[in-house]
Coordinates of C-alpha atoms in Angstrom, one line a residue:
X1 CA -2.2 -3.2 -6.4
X2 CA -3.0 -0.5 -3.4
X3 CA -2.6 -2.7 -0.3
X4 CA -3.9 -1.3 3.0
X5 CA -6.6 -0.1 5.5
X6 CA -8.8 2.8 6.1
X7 CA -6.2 5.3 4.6
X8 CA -6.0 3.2 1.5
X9 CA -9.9 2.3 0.9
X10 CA -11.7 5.7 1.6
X11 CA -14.6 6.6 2.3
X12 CA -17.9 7.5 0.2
X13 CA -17.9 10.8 -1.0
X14 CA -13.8 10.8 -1.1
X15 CA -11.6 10.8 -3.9
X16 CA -8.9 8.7 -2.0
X17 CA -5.4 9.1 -3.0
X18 CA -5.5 5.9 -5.0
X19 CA -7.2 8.6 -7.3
X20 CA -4.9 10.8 -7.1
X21 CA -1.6 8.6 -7.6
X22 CA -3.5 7.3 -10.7
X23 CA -3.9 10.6 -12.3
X24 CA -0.2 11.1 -11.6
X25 CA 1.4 8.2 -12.9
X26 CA -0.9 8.3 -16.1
X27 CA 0.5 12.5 -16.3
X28 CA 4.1 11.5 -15.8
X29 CA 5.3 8.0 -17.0
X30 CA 4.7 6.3 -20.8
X31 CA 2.5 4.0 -21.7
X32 CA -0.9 2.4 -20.1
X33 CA -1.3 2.1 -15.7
X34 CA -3.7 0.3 -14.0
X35 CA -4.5 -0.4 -10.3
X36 CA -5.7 -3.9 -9.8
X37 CA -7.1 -5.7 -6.2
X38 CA -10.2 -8.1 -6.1
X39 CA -12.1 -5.1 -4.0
X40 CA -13.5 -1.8 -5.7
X41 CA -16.1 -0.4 -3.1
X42 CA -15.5 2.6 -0.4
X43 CA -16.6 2.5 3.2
X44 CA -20.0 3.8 4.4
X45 CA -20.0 5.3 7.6
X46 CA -23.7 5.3 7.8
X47 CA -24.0 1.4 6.8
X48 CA -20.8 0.8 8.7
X49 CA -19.7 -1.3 5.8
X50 CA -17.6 -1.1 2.9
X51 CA -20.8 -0.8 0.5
X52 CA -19.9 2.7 -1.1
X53 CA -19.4 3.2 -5.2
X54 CA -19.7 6.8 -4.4
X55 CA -16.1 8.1 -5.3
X56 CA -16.0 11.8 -5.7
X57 CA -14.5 11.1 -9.4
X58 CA -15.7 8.0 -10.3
X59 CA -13.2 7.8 -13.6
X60 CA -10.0 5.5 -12.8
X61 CA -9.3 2.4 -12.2
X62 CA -10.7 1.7 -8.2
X63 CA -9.7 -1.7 -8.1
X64 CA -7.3 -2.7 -4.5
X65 CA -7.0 -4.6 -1.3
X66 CA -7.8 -2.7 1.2
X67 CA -10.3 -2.7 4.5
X68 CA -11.3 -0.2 6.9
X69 CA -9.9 -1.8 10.1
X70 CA -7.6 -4.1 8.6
X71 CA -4.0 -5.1 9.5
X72 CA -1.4 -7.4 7.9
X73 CA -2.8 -9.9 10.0
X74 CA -5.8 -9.8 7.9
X75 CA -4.1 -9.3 4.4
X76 CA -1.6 -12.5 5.1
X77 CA -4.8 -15.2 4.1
X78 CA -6.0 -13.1 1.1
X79 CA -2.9 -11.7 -0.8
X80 CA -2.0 -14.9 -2.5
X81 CA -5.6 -15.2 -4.1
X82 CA -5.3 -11.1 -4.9
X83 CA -2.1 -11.0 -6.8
X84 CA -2.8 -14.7 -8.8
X85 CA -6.5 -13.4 -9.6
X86 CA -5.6 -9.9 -10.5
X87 CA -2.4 -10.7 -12.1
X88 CA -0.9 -7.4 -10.1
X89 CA 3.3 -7.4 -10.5
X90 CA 3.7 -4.4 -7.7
X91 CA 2.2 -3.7 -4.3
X92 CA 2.0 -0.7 -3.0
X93 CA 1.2 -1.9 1.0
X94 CA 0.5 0.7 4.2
X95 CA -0.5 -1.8 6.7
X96 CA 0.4 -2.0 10.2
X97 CA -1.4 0.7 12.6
X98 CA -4.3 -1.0 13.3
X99 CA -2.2 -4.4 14.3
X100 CA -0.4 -2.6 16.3
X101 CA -3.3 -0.7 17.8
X102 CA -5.7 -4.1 18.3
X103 CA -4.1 -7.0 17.9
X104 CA -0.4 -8.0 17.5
X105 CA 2.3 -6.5 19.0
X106 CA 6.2 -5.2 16.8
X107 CA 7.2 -8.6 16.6
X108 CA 4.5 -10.4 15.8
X109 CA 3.5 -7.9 13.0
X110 CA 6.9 -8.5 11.6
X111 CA 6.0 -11.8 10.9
X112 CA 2.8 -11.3 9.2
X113 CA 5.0 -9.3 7.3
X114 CA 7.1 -11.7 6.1
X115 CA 3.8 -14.3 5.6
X116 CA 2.6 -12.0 3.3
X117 CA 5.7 -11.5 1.2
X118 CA 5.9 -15.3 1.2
X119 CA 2.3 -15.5 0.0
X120 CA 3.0 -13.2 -2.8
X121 CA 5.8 -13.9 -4.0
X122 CA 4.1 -17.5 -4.2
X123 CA 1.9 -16.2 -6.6
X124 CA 3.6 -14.3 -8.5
X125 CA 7.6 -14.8 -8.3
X126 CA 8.4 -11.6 -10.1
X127 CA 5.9 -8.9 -7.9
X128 CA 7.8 -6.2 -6.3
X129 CA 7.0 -4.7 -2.8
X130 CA 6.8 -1.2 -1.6
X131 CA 5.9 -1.9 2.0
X132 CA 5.4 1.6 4.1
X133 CA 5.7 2.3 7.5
X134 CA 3.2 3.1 10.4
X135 CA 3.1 6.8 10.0
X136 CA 2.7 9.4 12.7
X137 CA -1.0 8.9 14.3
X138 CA -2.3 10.4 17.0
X139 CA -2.7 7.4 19.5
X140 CA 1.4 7.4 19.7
X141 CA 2.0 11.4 20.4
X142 CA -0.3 10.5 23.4
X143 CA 0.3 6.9 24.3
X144 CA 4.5 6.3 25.1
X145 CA 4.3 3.0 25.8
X146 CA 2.2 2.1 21.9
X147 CA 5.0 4.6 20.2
X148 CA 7.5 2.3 21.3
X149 CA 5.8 -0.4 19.5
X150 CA 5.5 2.0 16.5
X151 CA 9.0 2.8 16.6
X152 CA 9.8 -0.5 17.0
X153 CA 7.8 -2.5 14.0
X154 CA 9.3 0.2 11.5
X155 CA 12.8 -0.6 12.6
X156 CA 11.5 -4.4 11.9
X157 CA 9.8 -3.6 8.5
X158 CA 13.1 -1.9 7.4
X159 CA 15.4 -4.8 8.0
X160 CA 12.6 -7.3 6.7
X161 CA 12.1 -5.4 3.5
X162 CA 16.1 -5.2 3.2
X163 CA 16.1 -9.6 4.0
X164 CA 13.2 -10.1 1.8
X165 CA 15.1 -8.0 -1.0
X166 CA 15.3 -10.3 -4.2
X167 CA 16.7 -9.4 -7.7
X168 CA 13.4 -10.7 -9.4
X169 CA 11.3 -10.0 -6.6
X170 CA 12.5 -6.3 -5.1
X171 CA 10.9 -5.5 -1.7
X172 CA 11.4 -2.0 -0.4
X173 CA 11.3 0.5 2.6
X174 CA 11.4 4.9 2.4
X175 CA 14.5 5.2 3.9
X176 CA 14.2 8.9 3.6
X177 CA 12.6 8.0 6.7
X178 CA 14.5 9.4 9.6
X179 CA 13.6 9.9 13.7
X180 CA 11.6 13.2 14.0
X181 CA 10.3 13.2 10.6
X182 CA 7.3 12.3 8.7
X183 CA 7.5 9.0 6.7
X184 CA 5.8 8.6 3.1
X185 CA 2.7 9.2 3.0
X186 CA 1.5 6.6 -0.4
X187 CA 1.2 9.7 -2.1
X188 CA 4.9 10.0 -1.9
X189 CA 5.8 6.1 -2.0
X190 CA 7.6 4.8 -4.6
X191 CA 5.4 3.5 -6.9
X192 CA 6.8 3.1 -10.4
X193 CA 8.6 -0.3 -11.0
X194 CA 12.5 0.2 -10.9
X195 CA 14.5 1.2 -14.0
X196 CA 17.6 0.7 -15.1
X197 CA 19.9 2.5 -12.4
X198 CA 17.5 0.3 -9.8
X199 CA 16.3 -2.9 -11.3
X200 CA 12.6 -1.8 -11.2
X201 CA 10.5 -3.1 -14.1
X202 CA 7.4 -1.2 -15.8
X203 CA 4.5 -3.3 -15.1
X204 CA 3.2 -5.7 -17.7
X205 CA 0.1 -4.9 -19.6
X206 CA -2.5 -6.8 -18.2
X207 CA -5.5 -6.5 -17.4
X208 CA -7.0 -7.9 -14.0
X209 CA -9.7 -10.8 -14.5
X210 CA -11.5 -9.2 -11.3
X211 CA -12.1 -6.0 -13.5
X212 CA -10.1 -2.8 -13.3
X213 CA -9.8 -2.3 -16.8
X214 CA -6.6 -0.3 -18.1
X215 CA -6.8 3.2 -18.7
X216 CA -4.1 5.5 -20.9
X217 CA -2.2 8.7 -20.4
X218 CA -5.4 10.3 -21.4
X219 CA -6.7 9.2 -19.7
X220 CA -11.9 -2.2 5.8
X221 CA -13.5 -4.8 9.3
X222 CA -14.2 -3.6 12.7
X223 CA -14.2 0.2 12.6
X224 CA -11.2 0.7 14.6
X225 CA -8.9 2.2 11.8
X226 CA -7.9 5.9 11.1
X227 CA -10.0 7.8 9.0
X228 CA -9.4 8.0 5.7
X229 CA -6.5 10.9 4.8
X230 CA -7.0 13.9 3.0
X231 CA -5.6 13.6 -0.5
X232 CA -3.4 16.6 -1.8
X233 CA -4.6 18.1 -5.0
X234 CA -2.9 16.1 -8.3
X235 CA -0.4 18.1 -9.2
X236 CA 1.7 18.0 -5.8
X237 CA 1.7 14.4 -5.5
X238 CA 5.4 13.2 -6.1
X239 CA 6.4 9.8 -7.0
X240 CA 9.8 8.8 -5.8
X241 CA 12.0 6.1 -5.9
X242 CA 13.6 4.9 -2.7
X243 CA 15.1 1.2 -1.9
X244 CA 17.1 0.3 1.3
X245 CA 20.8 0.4 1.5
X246 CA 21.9 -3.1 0.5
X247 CA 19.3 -3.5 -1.6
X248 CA 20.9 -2.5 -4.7

């Protein structure tokens, strides 16, 4: 289930890189893969609303959790419902810019971390995490003071992904992640569940009761967040497999 905010949902006329990651995973991995969430639409600029169906390729699963100026503070209260309606056994989650940016500050968006593992994990025991940091945005090259913060809350989400790590629940962080770089974009998250050198599992087949519908290898809020990223063409997306030291 693609958790997140602007980057995540799109915007009409865009193929978002939920899209894209689909097409990968159903290119590179065995057997059927589905993105699930209790949301489908993109966002309409002109409405100011997240009232779009107009995907530039209409032909995957759209389903996710994700809102065009939405924050973990936001997702916390809805995750629980999202994972126990849509049955979804991984989350793939880039949250935390516009919390940062409007309305908590490092510390306090560490916690809504955590409420939203707890939330999860409460309805469904066995989901695994991929939680990504705030990436490189163009308030913090200008603003010193809110690239503290940034800085900051990753160092957080890092050591609460690492405490939050559980055998039959695995939470993780990109720790190829290093000062002066570019973290993972979710094209280049880890994404599959962990195999046998990690722990991950494949996810189970089922289908969300939300809609979704699986599909073979043939197959956001106040607008205060970022716009929607540009998603690299298919065939450079690359899927990795990262987990935190101490974490395996």
């Amino acid at each position: 289930m693609p958790v997140g905010d602007s980057m995540t949902i799109g915007s009409a006329g865009e193929h978002t890189w939920r899209h894209r990651l689909w097409r990968h995973l159903c290119a590179t991995y065995e057997g059927p893969v589905t993105l699930v969430g209790p949301r489908e639409t993109l966002y309409d600029k002109a409405a100011d609303a997240p009232t779009s169906l107009a995907y530039a390729d209409p032909g995957f699963p759209r389903r996710h959790l994700a809102g065009w100026g939405e924050g973990w503070l936001h997702m916390a209260p809805l995750v629980g419902d999202a994972v126990r309606d849509c049955r979804a056994d991984l989350l793939l989650v880039s949250l935390g810019l516009i919390d940062l940016g409007f309305y908590t500050n490092a510390e306090q968006t560490a916690d809504n971390v955590r409420l939203f593992v707890e939330r999860a994990r409460t309805a469904n025991p066995k989901a695994g995490m991929v939680l990504l940091p705030v990436i490189p945005n163009i308030r913090a090259a200008q603003d010193e003071p809110f690239a503290a913060q940034v800085s900051l809350f990753n160092e957080l989400l890092a050591k609460t992904a690492a405490d939050l790590d559980e055998p039959a629940s695995p939470s993780s962080w990109p720790r190829s992640h290093r000062p002066g770089t570019s973290p993972p974009t979710p094209t280049t998250a880890p994404t599959r569940t962990r195999t046998a050198n990690t722990g991950w599992r494949r996810p189970s087949r089922r289908p969300c009761t939300r809609g979704g519908g699986w599909a073979g290898r043939t197959g956001a809020a106040p607008r205060r967040g970022r716009a929607a990223m540009p998603c690299a063409p298919c065939d450079q997306v690359t899927v990795r497999i990262v987990v935190p030291r101490g974490c395996v």
